[in-house]
CSV table of C-alpha atoms in Angstrom, one decimal:
chain,number,residue,atom,x,y,z
A,972,MET,CA,0.0,0.0,0.0
A,973,SER,CA,1.5,3.3,-1.1
A,974,GLN,CA,2.1,6.0,1.5
A,975,ALA,CA,1.3,9.6,1.0
A,976,ARG,CA,4.3,11.7,0.1
A,977,LYS,CA,5.2,14.6,2.4
A,978,PRO,CA,5.1,18.0,0.6
A,979,LEU,CA,8.4,19.5,-0.4
A,980,HIS,CA,9.1,22.9,1.2
A,981,ARG,CA,10.4,25.7,-1.0
A,982,VAL,CA,14.1,26.3,-0.3
A,983,ASP,CA,14.9,30.0,0.3
A,984,PRO,CA,18.4,30.5,1.7
A,985,VAL,CA,17.8,34.2,2.1
A,986,TRP,CA,14.7,33.7,4.3
A,987,ASP,CA,16.5,30.9,6.2
A,988,ARG,CA,19.3,33.2,7.1
A,989,ILE,CA,16.9,36.0,8.2
A,990,SER,CA,15.1,33.5,10.4
A,991,GLN,CA,18.3,32.4,12.0
A,992,GLU,CA,19.4,36.0,12.6
A,993,ALA,CA,16.0,36.7,14.2
A,994,GLN,CA,16.3,33.7,16.6
A,995,ARG,CA,19.8,35.0,17.6
A,996,ALA,CA,18.5,38.5,18.1
A,997,VAL,CA,15.8,37.3,20.5
A,998,LEU,CA,18.4,35.3,22.5
A,999,ASP,CA,20.7,38.4,22.6
A,1000,GLU,CA,17.9,40.8,23.6
A,1001,PRO,CA,14.8,39.2,25.0
A,1002,LEU,CA,13.0,42.6,25.2
A,1003,MET,CA,13.0,42.6,21.4
A,1004,GLY,CA,11.2,39.2,21.3
A,1005,GLY,CA,7.8,40.6,20.7
A,1006,LEU,CA,8.8,42.7,17.8
A,1007,ILE,CA,11.1,40.1,16.2
A,1008,HIS,CA,8.5,37.4,16.4
A,1009,ALA,CA,5.8,39.7,14.9
A,1010,CYS,CA,8.1,40.9,12.1
A,1011,ILE,CA,10.0,37.6,11.3
A,1012,LEU,CA,9.5,34.5,13.3
A,1013,HIS,CA,5.7,34.3,13.0
A,1014,HIS,CA,6.1,34.1,9.2
A,1015,ASP,CA,7.2,31.3,6.8
A,1016,SER,CA,8.5,33.5,3.9
A,1017,LEU,CA,9.9,36.8,3.1
A,1018,GLU,CA,6.8,38.0,1.3
A,1019,LYS,CA,4.7,37.3,4.4
A,1020,ALA,CA,7.1,39.2,6.6
A,1021,LEU,CA,7.1,42.1,4.2
A,1022,SER,CA,3.3,42.1,4.0
A,1023,TYR,CA,3.1,42.3,7.8
A,1024,ARG,CA,5.7,45.1,8.0
A,1025,PHE,CA,3.9,47.1,5.3
A,1026,SER,CA,0.6,46.9,7.1
A,1027,ALA,CA,2.0,47.4,10.6
A,1028,LYS,CA,3.8,50.6,9.6
A,1029,LEU,CA,1.2,52.2,7.3
A,1030,HIS,CA,-2.2,51.5,8.9
A,1031,SER,CA,-4.2,54.3,10.4
A,1032,ASN,CA,-7.7,55.1,11.5
A,1033,GLU,CA,-8.5,55.6,7.9
A,1034,MET,CA,-7.2,52.2,6.7
A,1035,SER,CA,-7.0,49.1,8.9
A,1036,GLN,CA,-3.9,46.9,9.2
A,1037,ILE,CA,-6.1,43.9,8.0
A,1038,ILE,CA,-7.0,45.6,4.8
A,1039,LEU,CA,-3.4,46.8,4.0
A,1040,ARG,CA,-2.1,43.3,4.7
A,1041,ASP,CA,-4.7,41.8,2.3
A,1042,ILE,CA,-3.6,44.3,-0.3
A,1043,ALA,CA,0.1,43.4,0.1
A,1044,ASP,CA,-0.7,39.6,0.1
A,1045,GLU,CA,-2.6,40.1,-3.2
A,1046,ALA,CA,0.3,42.0,-4.8
A,1047,PHE,CA,2.9,39.4,-3.8
A,1048,ALA,CA,0.7,36.6,-5.0
A,1049,ASP,CA,0.0,38.2,-8.3
A,1050,ASP,CA,3.5,39.4,-9.2
A,1051,ARG,CA,6.5,37.3,-8.0
A,1052,SER,CA,8.9,40.0,-9.3
A,1053,ILE,CA,8.0,42.2,-6.3
A,1054,VAL,CA,9.5,39.6,-4.0
A,1055,GLU,CA,12.5,39.1,-6.2
A,1056,SER,CA,13.1,42.9,-6.2
A,1057,ALA,CA,12.8,43.0,-2.5
A,1058,GLN,CA,15.5,40.2,-2.2
A,1059,ALA,CA,17.7,42.2,-4.5
A,1060,ASP,CA,17.2,45.4,-2.5
A,1061,LEU,CA,17.9,43.5,0.7
A,1062,MET,CA,21.2,42.2,-0.6
A,1063,ALA,CA,22.1,45.6,-2.0
A,1064,ILE,CA,21.8,47.2,1.4
A,1065,TYR,CA,23.7,44.4,3.1
A,1066,GLU,CA,26.6,44.6,0.6
A,1067,ARG,CA,26.8,48.4,0.3
A,1068,ASP,CA,25.9,49.8,3.7
A,1069,PRO,CA,28.7,49.4,6.4
A,1070,ALA,CA,26.0,49.9,9.1
A,1071,CYS,CA,24.1,46.8,8.0
A,1072,HIS,CA,25.5,43.7,9.6
A,1073,ARG,CA,22.5,41.4,9.2
A,1074,LEU,CA,19.8,40.8,6.6
A,1075,LEU,CA,17.3,41.2,9.5
A,1076,GLN,CA,18.1,44.9,10.0
A,1077,PRO,CA,16.5,46.5,6.8
A,1078,ILE,CA,13.2,44.6,7.3
A,1079,VAL,CA,12.9,45.6,11.0
A,1080,PHE,CA,14.7,48.9,11.2
A,1081,PHE,CA,15.7,50.6,7.9
A,1082,LYS,CA,13.0,53.0,6.6
A,1083,GLY,CA,14.7,53.2,3.2
A,1084,PHE,CA,14.1,49.6,2.6
A,1085,GLN,CA,10.6,49.6,4.0
A,1086,ALA,CA,9.7,52.7,1.9
A,1087,ILE,CA,10.9,51.2,-1.3
A,1088,GLN,CA,8.9,47.9,-0.6
A,1089,ALA,CA,5.8,50.0,0.1
A,1090,TYR,CA,6.4,51.9,-3.2
A,1091,ARG,CA,6.5,48.5,-5.0
A,1092,ILE,CA,3.0,47.6,-3.7
A,1093,ALA,CA,1.8,51.1,-4.6
A,1094,HIS,CA,3.2,50.7,-8.1
A,1095,TRP,CA,1.4,47.3,-8.5
A,1096,LEU,CA,-1.8,49.0,-7.4
A,1097,TRP,CA,-1.2,51.8,-10.0
A,1098,ALA,CA,-0.7,49.2,-12.7
A,1099,GLN,CA,-4.0,47.5,-11.7
A,1100,GLY,CA,-5.8,50.8,-12.2
A,1101,ARG,CA,-6.4,51.2,-8.4
A,1102,LYS,CA,-5.0,54.7,-8.4
A,1103,ASP,CA,-6.7,56.0,-5.3
A,1104,LEU,CA,-5.4,53.2,-3.2
A,1105,SER,CA,-1.9,53.7,-4.6
A,1106,TYR,CA,-2.1,57.4,-3.7
A,1107,PHE,CA,-3.1,56.4,-0.2
A,1108,VAL,CA,0.0,54.3,0.1
A,1109,GLN,CA,2.2,57.1,-1.3
A,1110,MET,CA,0.7,59.5,1.3
A,1111,ARG,CA,1.3,57.2,4.2
A,1112,VAL,CA,4.9,56.4,3.1
A,1113,SER,CA,5.5,60.1,3.0
A,1114,GLU,CA,4.0,60.7,6.4
A,1115,ILE,CA,5.7,57.7,8.1
A,1116,PHE,CA,9.0,57.5,6.4
A,1117,GLY,CA,9.6,61.0,5.0
A,1118,VAL,CA,10.0,59.4,1.5
A,1119,ASP,CA,7.7,60.6,-1.4
A,1120,ILE,CA,7.7,58.3,-4.4
A,1121,HIS,CA,5.0,58.7,-6.9
A,1122,PRO,CA,3.4,55.2,-7.6
A,1123,ALA,CA,3.7,55.6,-11.3
A,1124,ALA,CA,7.5,56.0,-11.2
A,1125,THR,CA,9.5,53.1,-12.5
A,1126,ILE,CA,12.2,51.7,-10.2
A,1127,GLY,CA,14.4,48.7,-10.8
A,1128,LYS,CA,15.8,46.2,-8.4
A,1129,GLY,CA,18.9,46.2,-6.2
A,1130,ILE,CA,18.1,49.7,-4.9
A,1131,MET,CA,19.7,51.1,-1.8
A,1132,ILE,CA,18.4,54.4,-0.3
A,1133,ASP,CA,20.7,55.1,2.7
A,1134,HIS,CA,19.1,57.1,5.6
A,1135,ALA,CA,16.2,57.8,3.2
A,1136,HIS,CA,15.1,61.1,4.7
A,1137,SER,CA,13.5,63.6,2.3
A,1138,ILE,CA,13.7,61.5,-0.8
A,1139,VAL,CA,11.4,62.7,-3.7
A,1140,ILE,CA,10.9,60.7,-6.9
A,1141,GLY,CA,8.4,62.1,-9.4
A,1142,GLU,CA,5.7,60.5,-11.5
A,1143,THR,CA,7.6,60.0,-14.8
A,1144,ALA,CA,11.0,59.2,-13.2
A,1145,VAL,CA,12.8,56.0,-14.2
A,1146,VAL,CA,15.4,54.5,-11.9
A,1147,GLY,CA,17.5,51.5,-13.3
A,1148,ASP,CA,18.8,48.5,-11.5
A,1149,ASN,CA,21.5,48.6,-8.8
A,1150,VAL,CA,21.2,52.3,-8.0
A,1151,SER,CA,22.3,53.8,-4.7
A,1152,MET,CA,21.2,57.1,-3.4
A,1153,LEU,CA,21.6,59.0,-0.1
A,1154,HIS,CA,19.2,61.2,1.9
A,1155,SER,CA,17.6,64.4,0.5
A,1156,VAL,CA,17.8,63.3,-3.2
A,1157,THR,CA,15.2,64.7,-5.5
A,1158,LEU,CA,14.4,63.3,-9.0
A,1159,GLY,CA,12.0,66.1,-9.9
A,1160,GLY,CA,10.7,68.3,-12.7
A,1161,THR,CA,11.5,71.9,-13.7
A,1162,GLY,CA,8.1,73.4,-14.0
A,1163,LYS,CA,4.4,72.6,-14.3
A,1164,GLU,CA,4.4,70.6,-17.5
A,1165,GLU,CA,2.3,67.4,-17.4
A,1166,GLU,CA,4.1,65.2,-19.9
A,1167,ASP,CA,7.3,63.2,-19.4
A,1168,ARG,CA,9.1,65.6,-17.1
A,1169,HIS,CA,11.3,63.6,-14.7
A,1170,PRO,CA,14.9,62.1,-14.9
A,1171,LYS,CA,15.9,58.7,-16.3
A,1172,ILE,CA,18.6,57.2,-14.1
A,1173,GLY,CA,20.7,54.4,-15.6
A,1174,ASP,CA,21.9,51.2,-14.0
A,1175,GLY,CA,24.6,51.3,-11.3
A,1176,VAL,CA,24.4,55.1,-10.7
A,1177,LEU,CA,25.4,56.6,-7.3
A,1178,ILE,CA,23.6,59.8,-6.3
A,1179,GLY,CA,25.1,61.7,-3.4
A,1180,ALA,CA,23.2,63.2,-0.5
A,1181,GLY,CA,21.2,66.3,-1.3
A,1182,ALA,CA,21.6,66.0,-5.1
A,1183,LYS,CA,18.8,67.4,-7.2
A,1184,VAL,CA,18.3,65.9,-10.7
A,1185,LEU,CA,15.7,67.9,-12.5
A,1186,GLY,CA,13.8,67.6,-15.8
A,1187,ASN,CA,13.4,64.9,-18.4
A,1188,ILE,CA,17.2,64.2,-18.7
A,1189,LYS,CA,19.2,61.0,-18.8
A,1190,VAL,CA,21.9,60.0,-16.4
A,1191,GLY,CA,24.1,57.4,-18.0
A,1192,HIS,CA,24.9,54.0,-16.6
A,1193,CYS,CA,27.5,53.8,-13.8
A,1194,SER,CA,27.8,57.5,-13.3
A,1195,ARG,CA,28.3,59.4,-10.0
A,1196,ILE,CA,26.5,62.5,-8.9
A,1197,ALA,CA,28.3,64.4,-6.1
A,1198,ALA,CA,26.5,65.4,-2.9
A,1199,GLY,CA,24.7,68.7,-3.2
A,1200,SER,CA,24.8,68.9,-7.0
A,1201,VAL,CA,22.0,70.2,-9.2
A,1202,VAL,CA,21.9,68.3,-12.4
A,1203,LEU,CA,20.0,70.0,-15.3
A,1204,ALA,CA,21.5,68.3,-18.4
A,1205,ASP,CA,22.2,64.7,-19.6
A,1206,ILE,CA,25.2,62.9,-18.1
A,1207,PRO,CA,27.1,60.4,-20.3
A,1208,PRO,CA,27.8,57.0,-18.9
A,1209,CYS,CA,30.7,56.4,-16.4
A,1210,LYS,CA,31.2,60.1,-15.5
A,1211,THR,CA,31.4,62.0,-12.3
A,1212,VAL,CA,29.5,65.3,-12.1
A,1213,ALA,CA,29.5,67.9,-9.4
A,1214,GLY,CA,28.4,71.5,-8.7
A,1215,VAL,CA,25.5,73.9,-9.2
A,1216,PRO,CA,24.8,73.4,-12.0
A,1217,ALA,CA,26.6,70.1,-12.2
A,1218,LYS,CA,29.4,69.7,-14.7
A,1219,ILE,CA,31.6,66.7,-15.6
A,1220,VAL,CA,34.7,66.6,-13.3
A,1221,GLY,CA,36.1,63.3,-14.3
A,1222,GLU,CA,35.4,59.6,-14.9
A,1223,ALA,CA,33.3,57.5,-12.5
A,1224,GLY,CA,36.5,56.0,-11.0
A,1225,CYS,CA,35.2,52.4,-11.0
A,1226,ASP,CA,33.0,50.0,-12.9
A,1227,GLN,CA,30.2,50.0,-10.3
A,1228,PRO,CA,30.0,53.3,-8.4
A,1229,SER,CA,26.7,52.3,-6.7
A,1230,VAL,CA,28.4,49.3,-5.3
A,1231,SER,CA,31.7,50.8,-4.2
A,1232,MET,CA,29.9,53.8,-2.7
A,1233,ASP,CA,33.1,55.9,-3.2
A,1234,GLN,CA,32.0,59.5,-3.1
A,1235,LEU,CA,35.4,61.3,-3.1
A,1236,ILE,CA,35.7,63.3,-6.3
A,1237,SER,CA,39.5,63.2,-6.0
A,1238,SER,CA,39.4,59.5,-6.6
A,1239,ALA,CA,38.1,60.0,-10.1
A,1240,PRO,CA,40.8,60.3,-12.8
A,1241,GLN,CA,40.9,63.7,-14.3
């Protein structure tokens, strides 16, 4: 007589490591047990943990946690790429941010990671035609995290937003894969035009703190924008720009500026 086969469990080494880190965190600091269990250990996958964190952070008297969690679960179930992008974002932060020592940290503590995951759900809602709900998520992300990303913006994977205070990304902006940006970055327009009016950021770009990139311009792959710069014109690939208005001051200095996170202009060959 044949025996019923036990179901195979999906192997996810990233989630397994996060779960192990969470268990260690509770042992190291029992007072964090409630939070760590709620965020990580009560869940069996990264998407379930992200769904909980999204709803726990953004709910209000106007929208319950249960409703927001249902929305997030629906998004993750419908589009697997949202989870894949979250994994890439998580690894980007772990690899590029010297203050990140565990994969656990961005999920529980880092508002840049949490904000970009909430944007991804808002973007899914926008694509579904549920624009008022996507605007609600945008509003709550701005209120809670100080990050204002229009749900229609197109953002790739492997994104690190360090510190993430006062980030603004406009409606028609496009951000490529493996981009790093620091606090107070604006990808904005230059006036009140309603058409394609925001920057297009290539892959591997590093955008320094306080930089403003304005208008429907292109920033080439693997370029660097120095802190405090105001970029008003196209930037060729693999260049470093600085100043107000920004001008080319040298080469990018390496193959992947967004990964190396080297922001010293002097390191770029002149």
